[in-house]
PDB file of C-alpha atoms in Angstrom:
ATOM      1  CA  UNK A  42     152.186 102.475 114.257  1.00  0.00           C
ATOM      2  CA  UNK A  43     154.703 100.033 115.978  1.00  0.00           C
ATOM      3  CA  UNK A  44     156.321  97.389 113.978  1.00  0.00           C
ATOM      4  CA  UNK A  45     157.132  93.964 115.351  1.00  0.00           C
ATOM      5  CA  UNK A  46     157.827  90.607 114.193  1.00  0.00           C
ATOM      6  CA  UNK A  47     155.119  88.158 113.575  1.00  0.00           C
ATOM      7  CA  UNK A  48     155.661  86.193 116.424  1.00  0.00           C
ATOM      8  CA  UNK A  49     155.007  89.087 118.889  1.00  0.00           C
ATOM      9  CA  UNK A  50     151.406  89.779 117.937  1.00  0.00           C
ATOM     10  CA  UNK A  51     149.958  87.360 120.044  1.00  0.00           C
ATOM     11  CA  UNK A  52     152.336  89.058 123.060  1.00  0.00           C
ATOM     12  CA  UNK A  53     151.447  92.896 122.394  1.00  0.00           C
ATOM     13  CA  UNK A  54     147.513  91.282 122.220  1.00  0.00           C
ATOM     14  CA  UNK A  55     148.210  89.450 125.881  1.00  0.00           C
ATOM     15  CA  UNK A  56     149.998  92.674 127.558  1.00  0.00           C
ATOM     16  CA  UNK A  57     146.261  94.422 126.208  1.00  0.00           C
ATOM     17  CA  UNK A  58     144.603  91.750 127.705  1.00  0.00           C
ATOM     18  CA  UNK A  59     146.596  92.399 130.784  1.00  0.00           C
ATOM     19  CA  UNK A  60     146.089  96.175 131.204  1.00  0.00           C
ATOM     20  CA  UNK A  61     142.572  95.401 130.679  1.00  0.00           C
ATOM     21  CA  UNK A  62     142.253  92.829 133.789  1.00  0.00           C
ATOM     22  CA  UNK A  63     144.518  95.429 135.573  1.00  0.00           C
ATOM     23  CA  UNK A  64     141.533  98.008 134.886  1.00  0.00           C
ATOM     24  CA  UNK A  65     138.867  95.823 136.409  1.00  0.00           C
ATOM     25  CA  UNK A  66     138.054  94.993 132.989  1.00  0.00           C
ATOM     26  CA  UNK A  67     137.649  91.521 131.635  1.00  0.00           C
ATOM     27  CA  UNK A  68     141.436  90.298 130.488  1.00  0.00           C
ATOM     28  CA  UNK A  69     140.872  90.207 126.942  1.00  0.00           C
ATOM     29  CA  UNK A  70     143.259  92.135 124.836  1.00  0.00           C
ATOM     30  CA  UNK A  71     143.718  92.718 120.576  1.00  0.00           C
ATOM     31  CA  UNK A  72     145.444  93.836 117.496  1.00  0.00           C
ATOM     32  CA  UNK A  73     145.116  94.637 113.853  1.00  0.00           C
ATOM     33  CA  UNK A  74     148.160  94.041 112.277  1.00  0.00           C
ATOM     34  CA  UNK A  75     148.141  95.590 108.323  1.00  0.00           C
ATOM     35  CA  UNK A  76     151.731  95.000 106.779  1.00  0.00           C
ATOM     36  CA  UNK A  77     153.513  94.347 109.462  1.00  0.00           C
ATOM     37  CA  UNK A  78     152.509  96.970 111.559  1.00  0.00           C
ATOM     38  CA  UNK A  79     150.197  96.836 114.549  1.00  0.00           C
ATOM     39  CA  UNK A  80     147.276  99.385 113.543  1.00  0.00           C
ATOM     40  CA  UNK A  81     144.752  99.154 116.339  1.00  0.00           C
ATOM     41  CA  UNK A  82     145.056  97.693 119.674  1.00  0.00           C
ATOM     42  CA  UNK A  83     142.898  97.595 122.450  1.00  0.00           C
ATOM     43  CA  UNK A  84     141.800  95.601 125.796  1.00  0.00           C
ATOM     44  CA  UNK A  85     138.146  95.681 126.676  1.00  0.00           C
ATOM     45  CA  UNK A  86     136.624  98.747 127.925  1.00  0.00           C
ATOM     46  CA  UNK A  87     132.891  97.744 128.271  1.00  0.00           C
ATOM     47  CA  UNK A  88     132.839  98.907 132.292  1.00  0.00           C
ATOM     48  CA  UNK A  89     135.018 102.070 131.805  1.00  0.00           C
ATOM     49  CA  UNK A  90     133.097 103.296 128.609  1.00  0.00           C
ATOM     50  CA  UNK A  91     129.774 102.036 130.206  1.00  0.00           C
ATOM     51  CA  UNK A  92     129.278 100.194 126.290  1.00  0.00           C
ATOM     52  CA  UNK A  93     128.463  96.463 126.372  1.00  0.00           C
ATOM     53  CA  UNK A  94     130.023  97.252 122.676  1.00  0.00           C
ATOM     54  CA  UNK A  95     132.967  98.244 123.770  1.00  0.00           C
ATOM     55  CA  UNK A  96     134.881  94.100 123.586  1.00  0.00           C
ATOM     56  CA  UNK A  97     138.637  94.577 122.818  1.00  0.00           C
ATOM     57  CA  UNK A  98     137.935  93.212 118.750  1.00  0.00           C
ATOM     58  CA  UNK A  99     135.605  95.998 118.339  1.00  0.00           C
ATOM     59  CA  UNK A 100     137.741  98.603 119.580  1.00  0.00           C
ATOM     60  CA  UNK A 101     141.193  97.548 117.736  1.00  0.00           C
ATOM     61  CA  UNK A 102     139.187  97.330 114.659  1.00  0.00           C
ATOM     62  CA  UNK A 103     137.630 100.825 114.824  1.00  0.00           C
ATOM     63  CA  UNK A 104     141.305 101.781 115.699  1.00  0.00           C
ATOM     64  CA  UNK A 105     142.707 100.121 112.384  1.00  0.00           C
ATOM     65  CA  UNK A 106     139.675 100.988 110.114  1.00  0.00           C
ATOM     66  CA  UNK A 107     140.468 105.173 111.238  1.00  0.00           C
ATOM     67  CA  UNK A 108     144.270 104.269 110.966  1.00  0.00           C
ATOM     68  CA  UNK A 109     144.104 102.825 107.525  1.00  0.00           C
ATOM     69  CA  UNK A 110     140.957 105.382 106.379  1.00  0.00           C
ATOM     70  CA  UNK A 111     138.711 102.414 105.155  1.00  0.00           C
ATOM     71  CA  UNK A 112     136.346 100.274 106.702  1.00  0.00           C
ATOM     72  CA  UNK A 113     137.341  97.179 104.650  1.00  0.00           C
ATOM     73  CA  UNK A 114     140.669  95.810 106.584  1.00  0.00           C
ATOM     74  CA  UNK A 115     140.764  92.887 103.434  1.00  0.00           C
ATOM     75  CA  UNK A 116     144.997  92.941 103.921  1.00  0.00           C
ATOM     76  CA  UNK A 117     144.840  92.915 108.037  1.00  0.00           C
ATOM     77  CA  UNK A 118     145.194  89.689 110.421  1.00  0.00           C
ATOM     78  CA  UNK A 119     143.263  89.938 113.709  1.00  0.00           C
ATOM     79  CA  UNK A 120     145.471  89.009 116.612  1.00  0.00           C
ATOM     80  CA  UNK A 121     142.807  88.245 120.069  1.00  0.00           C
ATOM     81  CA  UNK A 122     143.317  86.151 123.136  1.00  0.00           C
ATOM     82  CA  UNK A 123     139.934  85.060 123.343  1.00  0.00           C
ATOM     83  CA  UNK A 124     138.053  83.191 120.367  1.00  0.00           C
ATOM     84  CA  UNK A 125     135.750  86.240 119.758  1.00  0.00           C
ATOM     85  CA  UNK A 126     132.003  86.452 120.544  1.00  0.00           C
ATOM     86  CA  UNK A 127     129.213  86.550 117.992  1.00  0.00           C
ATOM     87  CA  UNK A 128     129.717  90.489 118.085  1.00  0.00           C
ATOM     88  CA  UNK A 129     133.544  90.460 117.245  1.00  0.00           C
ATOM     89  CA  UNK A 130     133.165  87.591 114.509  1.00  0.00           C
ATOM     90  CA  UNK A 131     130.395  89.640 112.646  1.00  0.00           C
ATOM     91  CA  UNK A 132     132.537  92.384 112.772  1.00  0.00           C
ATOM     92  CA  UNK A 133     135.209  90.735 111.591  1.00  0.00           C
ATOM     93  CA  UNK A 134     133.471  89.444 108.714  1.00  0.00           C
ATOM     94  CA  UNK A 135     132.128  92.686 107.751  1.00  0.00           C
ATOM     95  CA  UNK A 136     135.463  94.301 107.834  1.00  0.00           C
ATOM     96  CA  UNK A 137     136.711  91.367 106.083  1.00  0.00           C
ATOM     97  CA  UNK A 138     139.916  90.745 107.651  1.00  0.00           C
ATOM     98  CA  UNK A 139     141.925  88.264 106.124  1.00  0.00           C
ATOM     99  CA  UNK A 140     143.177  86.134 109.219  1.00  0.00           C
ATOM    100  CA  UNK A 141     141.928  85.789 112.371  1.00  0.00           C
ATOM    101  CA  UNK A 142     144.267  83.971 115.118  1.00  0.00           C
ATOM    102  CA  UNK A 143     143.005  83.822 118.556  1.00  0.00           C
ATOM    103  CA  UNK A 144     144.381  82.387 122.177  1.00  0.00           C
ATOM    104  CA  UNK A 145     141.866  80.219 124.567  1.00  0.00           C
ATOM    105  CA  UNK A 146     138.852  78.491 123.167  1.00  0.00           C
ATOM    106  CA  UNK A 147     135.664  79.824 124.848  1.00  0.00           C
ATOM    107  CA  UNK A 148     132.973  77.232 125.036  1.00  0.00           C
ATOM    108  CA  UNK A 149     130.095  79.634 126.854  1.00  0.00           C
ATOM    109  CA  UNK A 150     130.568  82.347 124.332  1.00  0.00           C
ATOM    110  CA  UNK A 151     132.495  81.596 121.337  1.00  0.00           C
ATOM    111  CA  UNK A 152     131.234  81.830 117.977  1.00  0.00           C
ATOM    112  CA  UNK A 153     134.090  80.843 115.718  1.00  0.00           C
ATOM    113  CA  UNK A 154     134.997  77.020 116.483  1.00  0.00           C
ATOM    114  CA  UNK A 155     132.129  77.279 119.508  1.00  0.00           C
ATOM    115  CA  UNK A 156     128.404  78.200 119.669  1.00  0.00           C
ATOM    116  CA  UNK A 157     126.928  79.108 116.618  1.00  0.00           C
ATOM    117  CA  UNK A 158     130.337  78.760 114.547  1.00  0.00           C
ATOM    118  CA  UNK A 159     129.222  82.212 112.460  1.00  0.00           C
ATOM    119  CA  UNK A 160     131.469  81.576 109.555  1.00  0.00           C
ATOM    120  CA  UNK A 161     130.223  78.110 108.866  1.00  0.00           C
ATOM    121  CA  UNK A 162     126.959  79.629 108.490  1.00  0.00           C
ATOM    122  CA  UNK A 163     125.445  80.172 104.830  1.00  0.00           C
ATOM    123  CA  UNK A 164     124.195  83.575 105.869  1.00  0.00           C
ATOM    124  CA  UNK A 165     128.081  84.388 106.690  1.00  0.00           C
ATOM    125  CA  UNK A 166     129.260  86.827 103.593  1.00  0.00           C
ATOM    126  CA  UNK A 167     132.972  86.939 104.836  1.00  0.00           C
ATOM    127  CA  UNK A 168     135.199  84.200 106.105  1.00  0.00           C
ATOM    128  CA  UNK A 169     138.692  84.808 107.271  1.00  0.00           C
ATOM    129  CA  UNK A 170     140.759  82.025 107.859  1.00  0.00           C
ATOM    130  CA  UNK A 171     141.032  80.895 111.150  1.00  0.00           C
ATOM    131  CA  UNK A 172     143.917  79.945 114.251  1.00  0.00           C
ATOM    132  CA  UNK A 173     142.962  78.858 117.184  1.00  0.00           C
ATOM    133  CA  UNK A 174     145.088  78.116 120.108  1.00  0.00           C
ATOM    134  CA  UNK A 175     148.239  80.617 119.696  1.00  0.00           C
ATOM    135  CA  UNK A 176     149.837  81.600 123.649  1.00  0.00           C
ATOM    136  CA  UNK A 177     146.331  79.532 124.603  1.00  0.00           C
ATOM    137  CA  UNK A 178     147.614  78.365 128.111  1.00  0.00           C
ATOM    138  CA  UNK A 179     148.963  81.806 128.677  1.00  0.00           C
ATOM    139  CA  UNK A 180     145.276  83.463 127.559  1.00  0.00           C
ATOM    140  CA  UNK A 181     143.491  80.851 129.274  1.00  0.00           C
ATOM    141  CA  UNK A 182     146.010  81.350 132.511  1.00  0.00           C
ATOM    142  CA  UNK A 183     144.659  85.289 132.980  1.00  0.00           C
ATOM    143  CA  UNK A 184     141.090  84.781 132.784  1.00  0.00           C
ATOM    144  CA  UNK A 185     141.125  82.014 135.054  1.00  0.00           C
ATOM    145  CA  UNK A 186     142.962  83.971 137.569  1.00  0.00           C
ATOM    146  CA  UNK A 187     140.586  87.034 136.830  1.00  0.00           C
ATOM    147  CA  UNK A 188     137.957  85.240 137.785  1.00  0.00           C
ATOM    148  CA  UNK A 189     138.677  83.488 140.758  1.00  0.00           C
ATOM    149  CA  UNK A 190     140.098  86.897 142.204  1.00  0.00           C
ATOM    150  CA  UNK A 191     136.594  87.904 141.578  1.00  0.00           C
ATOM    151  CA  UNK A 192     134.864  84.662 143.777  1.00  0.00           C
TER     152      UNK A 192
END
């Protein structure tokens, strides 16, 4: 488990995010952070592992639920460069981490301050509180570029 200062979070989700897009792979990158301590990480995987499951929230949280033995990650903050899907904000909530801070804004398929906003919905059992916008131009700056390399 490395250890880093706060304010580097964001930057060890963004060089995930950036071995992701240099895999082909959609530049989104994440971390779990539990005292401290960064206890899952990941990019996206969903071409390599052939798993439209496989976003980079789902796999950092896996990560830190098998790093910390419990599926309830109440004491960890999410660190993601994309405001997460409705997949990765259900999972969120049902791991109930306790802060989730995220880069770019994603209109088409957001589900936290876009879309169907999941934890303003009544149905939603867990909210963690939410940051939006930290190293957003920088986030925003990758998937832009991954994209247009791809038209």
């Amino acid at each position: 488990m490395a250890s880093l200062r706060p304010g580097t979070f964001m930057e060890a989700a963004l060089d995930e995010a950036r071995a992701a897009g240099q895999r082909g792979e959609v530049p989104v990158g994440c971390v779990v952070v539990h005292n401290g301590h960064i206890v899952g990480r990941a990019g996206n995987r969903t071409l390599a592992d052939r798993d439209p499951t496989a976003h980079a929230e789902m796999i950092a949280i896996r990560a830190a639920a098998t790093a910390l033995g419990s599926e309830r990650l109440a004491d960890c903050d999410l660190y993601v460069t994309l405001e997460p899907c409705a997949m990765c904000a259900g999972a969120a909530a049902f791991a109930r981490i306790r802060r989730l801070y995220y880069g770019a804004l994603d209109p088409k398929g957001g589900a936290v301050d876009s879309g169907v906003r999941l934890f303003a919905s009544p149905a939603c059992h867990h909210r963690p509180e939410v940051y939006g916008g930290l190293a957003e131009a920088e986030a925003s700056a990758l998937l832009k570029l991954f994209f247009q390399e791809r038209r």
